[in-house]
Coordinates of C-alpha atoms and ligand atoms in Angstrom, one line a residue:
X240 CA -85.0 -53.2 -95.9
X241 CA -88.8 -54.1 -95.7
X242 CA -88.8 -57.6 -97.0
X243 CA -89.3 -61.0 -95.6
X244 CA -86.0 -62.8 -94.8
X245 CA -86.8 -66.5 -95.1
X246 CA -85.7 -69.2 -92.6
X247 CA -86.0 -72.9 -93.3
X248 CA -89.3 -72.9 -91.1
X249 CA -90.8 -70.3 -93.4
X250 CA -90.3 -72.1 -96.6
X251 CA -93.3 -74.4 -96.6
X252 CA -95.8 -71.6 -96.1
X253 CA -93.8 -69.4 -98.5
X254 CA -94.0 -72.1 -101.2
X255 CA -97.7 -72.6 -100.6
X256 CA -98.5 -68.8 -100.7
X257 CA -96.5 -68.6 -104.0
X258 CA -98.5 -71.4 -105.5
X259 CA -95.6 -73.9 -105.7
X260 CA -96.7 -76.5 -103.0
X261 CA -100.0 -77.6 -101.7
X262 CA -99.4 -80.3 -99.0
X263 CA -97.8 -78.7 -95.9
X264 CA -97.8 -81.9 -94.1
X265 CA -95.4 -83.4 -96.6
X266 CA -92.6 -81.1 -97.1
X267 CA -89.1 -81.1 -95.6
X268 CA -86.7 -78.2 -95.8
X269 CA -83.0 -78.0 -95.4
X270 CA -80.6 -75.0 -96.0
X271 CA -77.7 -75.7 -98.4
X272 CA -76.2 -72.2 -98.6
X273 CA -72.8 -72.5 -99.9
X274 CA -71.9 -69.4 -102.0
X275 CA -70.6 -66.2 -100.6
X276 CA -73.8 -64.0 -101.0
X277 CA -77.0 -65.7 -100.6
X278 CA -79.2 -68.4 -98.8
X279 CA -80.4 -71.4 -100.6
X280 CA -83.1 -73.9 -99.2
X281 CA -84.2 -77.3 -100.7
X282 CA -87.7 -78.5 -100.1
X283 CA -88.7 -81.9 -100.8
X284 CA -91.7 -84.4 -100.1
X285 CA -91.2 -87.5 -98.0
X286 CA -91.2 -89.8 -100.9
X287 CA -88.5 -87.8 -102.6
X288 CA -90.6 -87.5 -105.8
X289 CA -90.9 -83.7 -105.7
X290 CA -88.4 -81.0 -104.8
X291 CA -87.7 -77.4 -105.3
X292 CA -84.9 -75.0 -104.5
X293 CA -85.5 -71.5 -103.1
X294 CA -82.6 -68.9 -103.4
X295 CA -82.9 -65.6 -101.5
X296 CA -80.7 -62.6 -101.6
X297 CA -79.9 -61.1 -98.2
X298 CA -79.2 -57.4 -97.8
X299 CA -75.7 -58.2 -97.1
X300 CA -72.8 -60.4 -98.1
X301 CA -73.8 -63.7 -96.4
X302 CA -70.2 -64.8 -95.5
X303 CA -69.4 -61.4 -94.1
X304 CA -72.8 -60.6 -92.4
X305 CA -74.3 -57.2 -91.9
X306 CA -70.9 -55.5 -91.8
X307 CA -70.8 -55.8 -95.6
X308 CA -74.3 -54.5 -96.8
X309 CA -75.3 -55.3 -100.4
X310 CA -78.5 -54.5 -102.1
X311 CA -80.7 -57.6 -102.5
X312 CA -81.7 -56.1 -105.9
X313 CA -79.0 -58.3 -107.3
X314 CA -81.7 -61.0 -107.5
X315 CA -83.4 -58.9 -110.2
X316 CA -80.1 -59.2 -112.2
X317 CA -80.1 -63.0 -111.7
X318 CA -83.8 -63.4 -112.8
X319 CA -83.1 -61.2 -115.9
X320 CA -80.0 -63.2 -116.7
X321 CA -81.9 -66.5 -116.4
X322 CA -84.6 -65.2 -118.8
X323 CA -82.0 -64.4 -121.4
X324 CA -80.1 -67.6 -120.9
X325 CA -83.4 -69.7 -121.1
X326 CA -83.8 -68.2 -124.6
X327 CA -80.2 -68.8 -125.8
X328 CA -79.2 -72.0 -123.9
X329 CA -82.2 -73.5 -122.0
X330 CA -80.7 -77.0 -121.7
X331 CA -77.8 -75.5 -119.7
X332 CA -79.5 -73.8 -116.7
X333 CA -81.9 -75.0 -114.0
X334 CA -85.7 -74.6 -114.8
X335 CA -86.9 -71.4 -113.1
X336 CA -90.4 -71.8 -111.6
X337 CA -90.9 -68.2 -110.3
X338 CA -89.4 -65.0 -109.3
X339 CA -90.6 -62.9 -106.4
X340 CA -89.1 -59.6 -106.8
X341 CA -90.6 -58.1 -103.6
X342 CA -88.8 -60.7 -101.6
X343 CA -85.7 -61.2 -103.7
X344 CA -86.4 -64.9 -104.1
X345 CA -86.1 -67.3 -107.0
X346 CA -87.9 -70.8 -107.0
X347 CA -86.2 -73.2 -109.2
X348 CA -85.3 -76.7 -110.1
X349 CA -83.4 -78.7 -107.4
X350 CA -80.2 -79.8 -108.8
X351 CA -79.0 -81.6 -105.7
X352 CA -78.8 -84.9 -107.7
X353 CA -75.8 -83.2 -109.4
X354 CA -72.6 -82.1 -107.9
X355 CA -70.8 -78.7 -107.9
X356 CA -67.9 -79.1 -110.5
X357 CA -65.4 -77.7 -108.0
X358 CA -66.4 -80.2 -105.4
X359 CA -66.4 -83.0 -107.8
X360 CA -62.8 -82.1 -109.0
X361 CA -61.5 -81.6 -105.5
X362 CA -62.7 -85.1 -104.7
X363 CA -60.5 -86.3 -107.5
X364 CA -63.4 -86.6 -110.1
X365 CA -62.8 -86.3 -113.8
X366 CA -64.5 -83.8 -116.1
X367 CA -67.3 -85.3 -118.2
X368 CA -66.5 -85.8 -121.9
X369 CA -68.6 -82.7 -122.7
X370 CA -68.3 -80.6 -119.6
X371 CA -66.0 -77.8 -120.7
X372 CA -67.3 -77.8 -124.3
X373 CA -70.8 -77.2 -123.0
X374 CA -69.5 -74.2 -120.9
X375 CA -67.9 -72.8 -124.0
X376 CA -71.1 -73.3 -126.0
X377 CA -73.2 -71.6 -123.3
X378 CA -70.9 -68.5 -123.4
X379 CA -71.2 -68.4 -127.2
X380 CA -75.0 -68.8 -127.2
X381 CA -75.5 -66.3 -124.5
X382 CA -72.9 -63.8 -125.9
X383 CA -73.9 -64.1 -129.5
X384 CA -77.6 -63.7 -129.1
X385 CA -77.1 -60.6 -126.7
X386 CA -74.4 -58.9 -128.9
X387 CA -74.8 -56.6 -131.8
X388 CA -74.4 -59.7 -134.0
X389 CA -77.5 -61.5 -132.5
X390 CA -79.8 -58.6 -131.5
X391 CA -81.1 -55.6 -133.4
X392 CA -79.5 -52.3 -132.3
X393 CA -82.5 -50.7 -130.4
X394 CA -83.4 -54.0 -128.6
X395 CA -79.8 -54.3 -127.5
X396 CA -79.6 -50.7 -126.1
X397 CA -82.8 -51.7 -124.0
X398 CA -81.0 -54.8 -122.8
X399 CA -77.9 -52.8 -121.8
X400 CA -79.9 -50.4 -119.9
X401 CA -82.0 -53.1 -118.1
X402 CA -78.9 -55.2 -117.3
X403 CA -76.9 -52.6 -115.4
X404 CA -75.7 -54.2 -112.2
X405 CA -73.5 -51.5 -110.5
X406 CA -73.1 -53.0 -107.1
X407 CA -72.0 -56.4 -108.2
X408 CA -69.8 -55.0 -111.1
X409 CA -68.1 -52.8 -108.4
X410 CA -67.4 -55.9 -106.2
X411 CA -65.6 -57.4 -109.2
X412 CA -63.9 -54.2 -110.0
X413 CA -62.6 -54.1 -106.4
X414 CA -61.9 -57.7 -105.3
X415 CA -60.8 -59.1 -108.7
X416 CA -59.4 -56.2 -110.7
X417 CA -57.7 -54.0 -108.2
X418 CA -57.5 -54.9 -104.4
X419 CA -54.9 -57.8 -104.9
X420 CA -52.4 -55.2 -106.3
X421 CA -52.8 -52.8 -103.4
X422 CA -52.8 -53.0 -99.5
X423 CA -56.4 -53.8 -98.6
X424 CA -58.1 -55.4 -95.6
X425 CA -59.8 -58.0 -97.9
X426 CA -56.5 -59.5 -99.0
X427 CA -55.0 -62.4 -97.3
X428 CA -52.8 -65.2 -98.2
X429 CA -50.7 -68.3 -96.9
X430 CA -47.5 -67.0 -95.2
X431 CA -45.6 -69.1 -97.7
X432 CA -46.6 -66.6 -100.4
X433 CA -45.5 -63.4 -98.6
X434 CA -42.7 -62.8 -101.1
X435 CA -45.0 -63.1 -104.1
X436 CA -47.8 -61.1 -102.6
X437 CA -45.2 -58.2 -101.9
X438 CA -43.7 -58.6 -105.4
X439 CA -47.1 -58.5 -107.1
X440 CA -48.1 -55.2 -105.3
X441 CA -44.9 -53.7 -106.3
X442 CA -44.9 -54.8 -110.0
X443 CA -45.7 -51.7 -112.1
X444 CA -46.1 -53.6 -115.4
X445 CA -48.5 -56.1 -113.9
X446 CA -50.6 -53.3 -112.4
X447 CA -50.8 -51.4 -115.7
X448 CA -51.9 -54.5 -117.5
X449 CA -54.5 -55.3 -114.8
X450 CA -55.6 -51.6 -115.1
X451 CA -56.3 -52.2 -118.8
X452 CA -58.3 -55.3 -118.1
X453 CA -60.2 -53.5 -115.5
X454 CA -61.0 -50.7 -117.9
X455 CA -62.1 -53.3 -120.5
X456 CA -64.4 -54.8 -117.9
X457 CA -65.9 -51.4 -117.1
X458 CA -66.4 -50.2 -120.7
X459 CA -66.6 -52.9 -123.1
X460 CA -70.3 -53.8 -123.5
X461 CA -70.1 -56.7 -126.0
X462 CA -72.7 -59.0 -124.6
X463 CA -74.7 -60.2 -121.5
X464 CA -72.4 -62.2 -119.3
X465 CA -73.0 -64.7 -116.6
X466 CA -70.5 -62.6 -114.6
X467 CA -69.2 -65.2 -112.2
X468 CA -68.6 -68.3 -114.2
X469 CA -66.3 -70.2 -111.9
X470 CA -66.4 -74.0 -111.3
X471 CA -68.6 -73.3 -108.2
X472 CA -71.3 -72.0 -110.6
X473 CA -71.5 -75.3 -112.5
X474 CA -73.3 -78.5 -111.6
X475 CA -72.3 -81.7 -113.2
X476 CA -73.7 -85.3 -113.1
X477 CA -75.7 -87.8 -115.1
X478 CA -79.4 -88.2 -115.8
X479 CA -81.0 -91.0 -117.7
X480 CA -77.5 -92.2 -118.5
X481 CA -76.5 -88.9 -120.1
X482 CA -74.0 -86.3 -119.1
X483 CA -75.7 -83.2 -117.6
X484 CA -74.1 -79.7 -117.2
X485 CA -76.0 -76.9 -115.6
X486 CA -74.7 -73.3 -114.9
X487 CA -76.3 -71.4 -112.1
X488 CA -75.9 -68.2 -110.0
X489 CA -75.8 -65.4 -112.7
X490 CA -76.3 -62.7 -110.3
X491 CA -73.2 -60.9 -111.4
X492 CA -74.6 -60.7 -114.9
X493 CA -74.3 -57.5 -116.9
X494 CA -73.4 -56.5 -120.4
X495 CA -69.7 -56.7 -120.5
X496 CA -66.6 -58.3 -122.3
X497 CA -67.2 -61.9 -123.4
X498 CA -63.7 -62.9 -122.5
X499 CA -64.5 -62.3 -118.8
X500 CA -66.8 -65.3 -118.7
X501 CA -64.3 -67.5 -120.5
X502 CA -61.4 -66.2 -118.4
X503 CA -63.2 -67.0 -115.1
X504 CA -63.8 -70.6 -116.1
X505 CA -60.2 -71.0 -117.4
X506 CA -58.8 -69.7 -114.2
X507 CA -60.7 -72.1 -112.1
X508 CA -59.9 -75.0 -114.3
X509 CA -56.2 -74.1 -114.2
X510 CA -56.2 -73.7 -110.4
X511 CA -57.9 -77.0 -110.2
X512 CA -55.1 -78.5 -112.5
X513 CA -52.5 -76.8 -110.3
X514 CA -54.0 -78.8 -107.3
X515 CA -54.1 -82.1 -109.4
X516 CA -50.5 -81.4 -110.4
X517 CA -49.5 -81.0 -106.8
X518 CA -51.3 -84.2 -105.8
X519 CA -49.7 -86.1 -108.8
X520 CA -53.1 -86.7 -110.4
X521 CA -53.5 -84.6 -113.5
X522 CA -56.1 -86.9 -115.3
X523 CA -57.8 -84.9 -118.0
X524 CA -57.3 -81.4 -116.5
X525 CA -54.9 -80.3 -119.3
X526 CA -57.5 -80.4 -122.0
X527 CA -60.2 -78.3 -120.5
X528 CA -59.2 -74.8 -121.6
X529 CA -58.8 -76.0 -125.0
X530 CA -62.1 -77.8 -125.0
X531 CA -64.0 -74.8 -123.6
X532 CA -62.4 -72.4 -126.1
X533 CA -63.2 -74.9 -129.0
X534 CA -66.8 -75.2 -127.8
X535 CA -67.1 -71.5 -127.7
X536 CA -65.5 -70.8 -131.1
X537 CA -67.3 -73.5 -132.9
X538 CA -70.7 -72.4 -131.6
X539 CA -69.9 -68.7 -132.2
X540 CA -68.8 -69.4 -135.8
X541 CA -71.9 -71.6 -136.2
X542 CA -74.1 -68.6 -135.3
X543 CA -72.2 -66.0 -137.2
X544 CA -74.1 -66.6 -140.5
X545 CA -77.4 -65.6 -138.6
X546 CA -76.0 -62.2 -137.5
X547 CA -78.5 -59.4 -137.8
X548 CA -76.1 -56.8 -139.1
X549 CA -74.0 -58.0 -142.0
X550 CA -71.9 -55.0 -142.1
X551 CA -69.8 -57.0 -139.7
X552 CA -67.9 -59.2 -142.3
X553 CA -66.1 -62.4 -142.0
X554 CA -62.7 -60.8 -141.5
X555 CA -64.1 -58.8 -138.6
X556 CA -65.1 -62.1 -137.0
X557 CA -61.6 -63.3 -137.0
X558 CA -60.4 -60.0 -135.5
X559 CA -63.3 -60.1 -132.9
X560 CA -62.6 -63.7 -131.9
X561 CA -58.8 -62.9 -131.5
X562 CA -59.7 -60.0 -129.2
X563 CA -62.1 -62.2 -127.1
X564 CA -59.3 -64.9 -126.8
X565 CA -56.7 -62.4 -125.6
X566 CA -58.8 -60.6 -123.2
X567 CA -60.1 -64.0 -121.8
X568 CA -56.4 -65.0 -121.2
X569 CA -55.8 -61.8 -119.3
X570 CA -59.0 -62.1 -117.2
X571 CA -58.1 -65.7 -116.4
X572 CA -54.8 -64.4 -115.0
X573 CA -56.5 -61.8 -112.8
X574 CA -59.0 -64.3 -111.4
X575 CA -56.3 -66.8 -110.5
X576 CA -54.3 -64.0 -108.7
X577 CA -57.3 -62.8 -106.6
X578 CA -58.3 -66.3 -105.7
X579 CA -54.8 -66.7 -104.0
X580 CA -53.9 -63.4 -102.5
X581 CA -57.1 -61.4 -102.6
X582 CA -60.6 -62.0 -101.4
X583 CA -62.6 -65.4 -101.7
X584 CA -60.0 -68.1 -101.9
X585 CA -60.6 -71.5 -103.5
X586 CA -61.0 -74.8 -101.7
X587 CA -59.0 -76.4 -104.5
X588 CA -55.9 -74.8 -102.8
X589 CA -57.0 -74.3 -99.2
X590 CA -57.9 -78.0 -98.6
X591 CA -54.4 -79.1 -99.7
X592 CA -51.9 -80.1 -97.0
X593 CA -49.8 -77.1 -96.1
X594 CA -46.8 -77.8 -98.3
X595 CA -48.7 -78.8 -101.3
X596 CA -51.0 -75.7 -100.8
X597 CA -48.0 -73.4 -101.0
X598 CA -46.4 -75.2 -104.0
X599 CA -49.7 -75.2 -106.0
X600 CA -50.4 -71.6 -104.9
X601 CA -47.1 -70.4 -106.1
X602 CA -47.6 -72.3 -109.4
X603 CA -51.0 -70.6 -109.8
X604 CA -49.8 -67.2 -108.9
X605 CA -46.9 -67.3 -111.4
X606 CA -49.2 -68.6 -114.1
X607 CA -51.7 -65.8 -113.3
X608 CA -49.0 -63.2 -113.7
X609 CA -47.9 -64.7 -117.0
X610 CA -51.5 -64.8 -118.4
X611 CA -52.0 -61.0 -117.5
X612 CA -48.7 -59.7 -118.6
X613 CA -48.1 -61.8 -121.6
X614 CA -51.6 -62.4 -122.9
X615 CA -50.9 -60.8 -126.3
X616 CA -48.1 -63.4 -127.0
X617 CA -50.2 -66.4 -125.7
X618 CA -52.0 -67.0 -129.0
X619 CA -53.7 -70.3 -128.4
X620 CA -54.4 -73.0 -125.8
X621 CA -51.2 -74.7 -126.5
X622 CA -49.3 -71.6 -125.6
X623 CA -51.1 -71.4 -122.2
X624 CA -50.5 -75.1 -121.8
X625 CA -46.7 -74.7 -122.3
X626 CA -46.6 -71.9 -119.7
X627 CA -48.4 -74.0 -117.2
X628 CA -45.8 -76.7 -117.6
X629 CA -42.9 -74.2 -117.6
X630 CA -44.1 -72.8 -114.3
X631 CA -44.8 -76.1 -112.5
X632 CA -42.9 -77.2 -109.5
X633 CA -40.0 -79.4 -110.8
X634 CA -41.1 -83.1 -110.7
X635 CA -44.5 -82.2 -109.0
X636 CA -44.7 -81.0 -105.6
X637 CA -45.9 -84.3 -104.4
X638 CA -42.9 -86.2 -105.7
X639 CA -40.5 -83.6 -104.1
X640 CA -42.4 -84.2 -100.9
X641 CA -42.1 -87.9 -101.0
X642 CA -38.4 -87.6 -101.6
X643 CA -37.7 -85.5 -98.5
Ligands
SR1_158 C1 -68.1 -60.4 -101.8 S1 -68.4 -61.6 -103.0 C2 -66.9 -62.3 -103.4 C3 -66.9 -63.3 -104.5 O1 -68.0 -64.1 -104.4 C4 -68.7 -64.3 -105.6 O2 -68.9 -65.6 -105.9 C5 -67.8 -63.6 -106.6 O3 -66.9 -64.4 -107.2 C6 -67.2 -62.5 -105.8 O4 -66.0 -62.0 -106.4
MG159 MG1 -72.1 -67.3 -106.9

């Protein structure tokens, strides 16, 4: 592979060589790798006044090891995506201090004063007042500015060419948009879901609808996406008394359908809500899909008058937003399903006690199927909300459990 795979002990010298750190006597390093693919290190000085994060792509999937090789060139896609997001929504990503293409390593702001949104929610935390609106805004800002509405035609063609990300797109085409519906070694699930897993693989309508969404994912180059916008790609917290939301890990970025980014976020907030429902602690979960859609829609509509091609008229905007909404609902369904019976499950569910895990997972799976199959009928956030309620275990799983 011919590049330097970094270990914690290498980081001080590496940071000095790259011009990010002078004093090798005053640097401590810890590894905080958490995602499925890469390694992440945090370096800080003894006084805690200076810190940096180093993220390196390995030549394989980190959680699988060398048996699942993956080109480390995905770091190029991530660096490119950060460049674009920095232009469109600089306040919503970490500061990037440098990219070392040769060693597939990014040096960036240490966000460890913040918490991963999924972790925060799993621990019973609430959403911040602006968390979901900020996510919707980010999707609008990135997607508008990299669409044919925000970018001249020739410049956009160059962006499309530069942003192809075949290996990571193929992972999504496989693990999200096909494997859960066929027999595949990646798939696994709780034995309490055997009946639904079998049913989903045999469901011809479901499969055809997923095929359509898969084809949209493969062919619809609307705008540059984050590409993996789940709640594990969002950090939240407070700085100087103000709410802070930061999105990271855009290595799956490519030019694709805008609804995919929204749908991934929605799937993950809905699964988090299914967990909260099972535990009998819904809090503010129910508002999040609506708040992110409203954040997206308001921002996109606000940018519309600045479009570079006015042949796209206001009536077309309505049609376009309708399409983004419907596709987002469908993609949300596919993301929910894969997170329960496919590859890469969610701690939202897997950390629940067994009986609640089964109840919440069944709730999520049934909702996922509804979102895919009936996406065209689910016209607004309230309709999705109603389906969530219709499919919820009666009286809440936790209540049933207490009654036994
Ligand atoms: C093999 S990668 C599995 C998943 O991890 C990433 O975070 C993406 O969500 C991908 O689908
Ligand atoms: Mg990731």
